Short mmCIF file of C-alpha atoms and ligand atoms in Angstrom, two decimals:
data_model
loop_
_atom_site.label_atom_id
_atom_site.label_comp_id
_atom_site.label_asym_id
_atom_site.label_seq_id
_atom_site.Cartn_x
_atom_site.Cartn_y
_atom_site.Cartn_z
CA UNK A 16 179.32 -33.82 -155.00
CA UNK A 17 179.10 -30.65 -152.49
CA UNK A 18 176.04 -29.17 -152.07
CA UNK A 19 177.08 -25.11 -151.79
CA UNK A 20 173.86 -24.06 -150.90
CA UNK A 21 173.42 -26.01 -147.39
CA UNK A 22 176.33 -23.81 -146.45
CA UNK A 23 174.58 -20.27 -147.39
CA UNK A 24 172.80 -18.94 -144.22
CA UNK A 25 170.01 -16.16 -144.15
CA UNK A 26 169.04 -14.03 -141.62
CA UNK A 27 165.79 -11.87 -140.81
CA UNK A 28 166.64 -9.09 -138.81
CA UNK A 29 164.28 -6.41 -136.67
CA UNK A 30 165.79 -3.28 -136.47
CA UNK A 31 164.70 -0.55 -134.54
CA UNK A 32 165.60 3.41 -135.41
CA UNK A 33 164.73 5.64 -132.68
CA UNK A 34 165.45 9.28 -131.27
CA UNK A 35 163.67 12.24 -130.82
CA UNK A 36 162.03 14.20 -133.47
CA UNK A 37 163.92 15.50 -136.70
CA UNK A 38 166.88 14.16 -135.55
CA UNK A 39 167.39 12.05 -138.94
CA UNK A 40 165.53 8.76 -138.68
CA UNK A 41 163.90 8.91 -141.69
CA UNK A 42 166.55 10.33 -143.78
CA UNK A 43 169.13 7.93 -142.11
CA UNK A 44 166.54 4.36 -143.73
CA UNK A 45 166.04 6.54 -146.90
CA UNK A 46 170.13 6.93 -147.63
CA UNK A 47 170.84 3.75 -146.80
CA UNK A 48 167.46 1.69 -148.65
CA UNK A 49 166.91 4.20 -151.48
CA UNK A 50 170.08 6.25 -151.78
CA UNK A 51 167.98 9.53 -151.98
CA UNK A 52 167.93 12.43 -149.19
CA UNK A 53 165.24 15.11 -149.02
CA UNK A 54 165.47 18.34 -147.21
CA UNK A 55 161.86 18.90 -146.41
CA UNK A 56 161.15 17.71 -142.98
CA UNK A 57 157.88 15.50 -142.86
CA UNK A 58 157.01 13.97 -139.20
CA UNK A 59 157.05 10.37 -139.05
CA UNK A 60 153.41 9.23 -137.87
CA UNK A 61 153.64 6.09 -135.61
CA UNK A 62 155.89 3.91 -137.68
CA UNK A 63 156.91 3.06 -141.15
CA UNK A 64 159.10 0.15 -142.78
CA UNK A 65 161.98 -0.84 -144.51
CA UNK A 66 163.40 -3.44 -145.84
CA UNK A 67 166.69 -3.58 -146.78
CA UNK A 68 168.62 -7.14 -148.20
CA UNK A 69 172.66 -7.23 -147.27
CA UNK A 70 174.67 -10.08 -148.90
CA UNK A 71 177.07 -10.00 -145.86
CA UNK A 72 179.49 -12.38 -147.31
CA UNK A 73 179.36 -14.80 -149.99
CA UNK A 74 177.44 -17.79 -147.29
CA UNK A 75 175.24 -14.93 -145.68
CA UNK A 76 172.50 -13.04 -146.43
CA UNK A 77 170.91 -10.89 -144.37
CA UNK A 78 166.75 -8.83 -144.70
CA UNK A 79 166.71 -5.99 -141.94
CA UNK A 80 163.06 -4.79 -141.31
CA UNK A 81 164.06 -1.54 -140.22
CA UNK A 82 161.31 0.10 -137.61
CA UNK A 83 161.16 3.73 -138.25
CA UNK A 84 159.79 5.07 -135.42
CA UNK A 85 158.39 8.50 -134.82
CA UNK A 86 160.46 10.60 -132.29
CA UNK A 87 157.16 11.47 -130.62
CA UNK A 88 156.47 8.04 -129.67
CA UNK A 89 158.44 7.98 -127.12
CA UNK A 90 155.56 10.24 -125.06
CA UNK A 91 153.24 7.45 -126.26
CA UNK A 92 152.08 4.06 -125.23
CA UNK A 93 153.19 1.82 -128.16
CA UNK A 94 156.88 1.42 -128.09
CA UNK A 95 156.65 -1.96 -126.30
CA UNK A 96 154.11 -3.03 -129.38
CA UNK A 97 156.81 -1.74 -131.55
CA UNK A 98 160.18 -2.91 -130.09
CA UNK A 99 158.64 -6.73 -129.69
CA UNK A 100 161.37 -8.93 -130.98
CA UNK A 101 163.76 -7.10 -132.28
CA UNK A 102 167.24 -7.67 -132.27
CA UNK A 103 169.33 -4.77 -133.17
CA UNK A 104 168.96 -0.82 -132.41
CA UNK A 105 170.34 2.49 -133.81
CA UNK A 106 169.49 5.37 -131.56
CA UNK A 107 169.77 8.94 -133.21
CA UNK A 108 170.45 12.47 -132.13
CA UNK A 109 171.12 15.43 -134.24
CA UNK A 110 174.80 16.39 -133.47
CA UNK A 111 174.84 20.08 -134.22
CA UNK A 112 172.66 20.50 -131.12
CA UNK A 113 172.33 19.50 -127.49
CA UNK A 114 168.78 19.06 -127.33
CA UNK A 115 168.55 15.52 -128.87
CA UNK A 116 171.24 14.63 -127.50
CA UNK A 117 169.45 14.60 -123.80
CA UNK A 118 166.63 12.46 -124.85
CA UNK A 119 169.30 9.39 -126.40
CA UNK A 120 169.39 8.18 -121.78
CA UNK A 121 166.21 8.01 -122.36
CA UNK A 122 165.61 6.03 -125.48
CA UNK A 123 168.14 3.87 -124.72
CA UNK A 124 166.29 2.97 -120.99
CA UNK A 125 162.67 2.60 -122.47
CA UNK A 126 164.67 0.26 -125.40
CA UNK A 127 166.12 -1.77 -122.11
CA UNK A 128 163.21 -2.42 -120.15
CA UNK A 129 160.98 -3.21 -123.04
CA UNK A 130 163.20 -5.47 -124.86
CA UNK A 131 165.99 -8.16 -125.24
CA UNK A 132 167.48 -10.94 -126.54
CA UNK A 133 166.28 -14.29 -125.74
CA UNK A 134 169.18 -14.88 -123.51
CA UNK A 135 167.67 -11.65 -121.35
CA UNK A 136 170.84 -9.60 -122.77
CA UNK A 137 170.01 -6.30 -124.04
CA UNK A 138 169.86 -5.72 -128.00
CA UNK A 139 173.19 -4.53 -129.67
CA UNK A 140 172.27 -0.36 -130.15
CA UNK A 141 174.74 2.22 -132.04
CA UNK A 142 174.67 5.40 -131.22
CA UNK A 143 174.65 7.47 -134.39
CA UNK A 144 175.07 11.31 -134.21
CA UNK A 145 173.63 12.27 -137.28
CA UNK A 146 174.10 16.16 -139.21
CA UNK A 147 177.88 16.09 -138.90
CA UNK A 148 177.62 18.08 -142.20
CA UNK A 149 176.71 20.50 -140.17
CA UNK A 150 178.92 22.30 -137.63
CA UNK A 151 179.08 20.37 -134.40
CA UNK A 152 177.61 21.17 -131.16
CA UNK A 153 180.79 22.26 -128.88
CA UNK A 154 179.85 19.21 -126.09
CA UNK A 155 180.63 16.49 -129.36
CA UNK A 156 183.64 18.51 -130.46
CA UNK A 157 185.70 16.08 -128.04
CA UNK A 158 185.54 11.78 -129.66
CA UNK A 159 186.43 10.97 -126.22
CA UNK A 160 183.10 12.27 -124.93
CA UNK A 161 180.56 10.20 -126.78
CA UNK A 162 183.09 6.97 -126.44
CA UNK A 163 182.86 7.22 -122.98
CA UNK A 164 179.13 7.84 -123.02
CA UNK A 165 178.63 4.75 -125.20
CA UNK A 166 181.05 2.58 -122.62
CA UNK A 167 178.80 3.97 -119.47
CA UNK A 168 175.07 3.53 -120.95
CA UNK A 169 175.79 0.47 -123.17
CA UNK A 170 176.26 1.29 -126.60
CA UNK A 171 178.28 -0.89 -128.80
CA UNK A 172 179.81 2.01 -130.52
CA UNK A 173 178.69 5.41 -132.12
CA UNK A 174 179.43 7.32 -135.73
CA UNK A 175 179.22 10.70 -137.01
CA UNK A 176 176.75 10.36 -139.76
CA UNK A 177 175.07 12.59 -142.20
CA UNK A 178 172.30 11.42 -144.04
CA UNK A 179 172.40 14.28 -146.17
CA UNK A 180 176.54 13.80 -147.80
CA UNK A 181 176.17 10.22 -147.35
CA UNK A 182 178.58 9.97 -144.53
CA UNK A 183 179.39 6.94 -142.30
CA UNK A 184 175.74 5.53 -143.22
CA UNK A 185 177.16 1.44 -144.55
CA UNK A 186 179.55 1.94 -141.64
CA UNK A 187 176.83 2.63 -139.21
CA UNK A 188 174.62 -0.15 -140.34
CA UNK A 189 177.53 -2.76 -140.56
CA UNK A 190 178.77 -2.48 -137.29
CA UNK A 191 175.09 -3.06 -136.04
CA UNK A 192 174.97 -6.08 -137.78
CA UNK A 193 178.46 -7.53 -136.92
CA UNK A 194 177.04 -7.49 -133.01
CA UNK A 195 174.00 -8.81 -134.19
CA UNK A 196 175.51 -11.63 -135.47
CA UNK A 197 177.69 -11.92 -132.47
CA UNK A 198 174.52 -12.77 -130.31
CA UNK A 199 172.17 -15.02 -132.70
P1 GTP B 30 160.47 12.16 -136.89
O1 GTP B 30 159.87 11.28 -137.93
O2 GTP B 30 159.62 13.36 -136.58
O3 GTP B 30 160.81 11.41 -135.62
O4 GTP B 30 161.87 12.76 -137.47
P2 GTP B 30 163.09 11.97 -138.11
O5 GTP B 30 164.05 11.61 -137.03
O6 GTP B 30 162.62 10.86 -138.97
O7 GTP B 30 163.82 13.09 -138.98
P3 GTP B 30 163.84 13.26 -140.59
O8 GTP B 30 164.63 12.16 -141.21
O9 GTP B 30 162.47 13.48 -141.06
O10 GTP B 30 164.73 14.57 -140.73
C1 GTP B 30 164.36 15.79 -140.09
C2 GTP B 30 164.97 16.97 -140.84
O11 GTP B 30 166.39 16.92 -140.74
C3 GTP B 30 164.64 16.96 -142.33
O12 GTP B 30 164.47 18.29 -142.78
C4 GTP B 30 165.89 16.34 -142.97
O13 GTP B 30 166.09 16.79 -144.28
C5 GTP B 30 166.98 16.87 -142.04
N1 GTP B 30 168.14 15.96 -141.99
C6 GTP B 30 168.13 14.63 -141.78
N2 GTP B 30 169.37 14.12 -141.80
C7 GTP B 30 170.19 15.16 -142.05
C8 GTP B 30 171.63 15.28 -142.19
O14 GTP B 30 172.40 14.32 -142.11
N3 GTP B 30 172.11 16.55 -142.40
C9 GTP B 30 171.30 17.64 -142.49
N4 GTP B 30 171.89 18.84 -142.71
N5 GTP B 30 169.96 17.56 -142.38
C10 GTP B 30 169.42 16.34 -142.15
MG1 MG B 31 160.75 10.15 -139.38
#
């Protein structure tokens, strides 16, 4: 007789959320684990957790940890403590202004040199440029723009999110995973 269960696989994932302050880290994890958004803004303090279980098809299941890390880290000393042996990033900027937007080079370099796979490849990261409920920032009016930015610093791809409507949050998170699973 088959056995169906020595075909089912499961994963354990480490995902890392990162950007600068208030740019949606927090609320991003909190839409997608507990389907909730709040509108009072409550600083991250060194790093919370997540965990969030994704039957990706019928043979695979899938735990991300998700690493919610505070945007002010990034001034600090721990990120290398923090990104150890993780496999997957999403790096956030708040898309109706520039500011955040400045700080994603830098993320995305102190991710590089801190981290990879255990083939020495860097870790899949999405770009996700969260608050599209809100009006846009003119320099992300333009797709093109941020799809050549992702091709140039190594981003597998980027969304317009909102935390807040619940907008392109599954999509975000899925297409993480799919290049996760591309590399283990
Ligand atoms: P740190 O923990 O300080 O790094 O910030 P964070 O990136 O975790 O940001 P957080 O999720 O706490 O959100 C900051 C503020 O932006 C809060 O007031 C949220 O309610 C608000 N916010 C987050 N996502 C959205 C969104 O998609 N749309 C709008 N309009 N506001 C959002
Ligand atoms: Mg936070």
């Amino acid at each position: 007789s088959q056995n169906c269960e020595s075909e089912s696989k499961e994963y354990l994932f480490k995902i890392l959320v990162i950007g600068d302050l208030a740019t949606g880290k927090t609320s991003f994890i909190r839409r997608y684990v507990h389907h909730l958004f709040n509108s009072h803004y409550r600083a991250t303090i060194g790093v919370d957790f997540a965990l969030k279980v994704v039957q990706w098809d019928p043979s695979t299941l899938i735990r991300l940890q998700l690493w919610d890390i505070a945007g002010q880290e990034r001034f600090g000393s721990m990120t290398r403590v923090y990104y150890k042996d993780a496999v997957g990033a999403l790096i956030c900027f708040d898309a109706s202004k520039s500011q955040s937007f400045e700080a994603v080079k830098k993320w995305k370099e102190d991710l590089d040199t801190k981290v990879t796979m255990p083939d020495g490849s860097p870790i899949p990261a999405v770009l996700v440029a969260n608050k599209c409920d809100l009006p846009k920032h003119e320099n992300f009016s333009d797709p093109s723009f941020l799809d050549d930015f992702c091709q140039n610093n190594g981003f597998v791809g980027w969304y317009f999110t909102s935390a807040k409507d619940n907008i392109n949050i599954e999509e975000t998170a899925s297409l993480l995973i799919s290049e996760v699973l591309g590399k283990v």
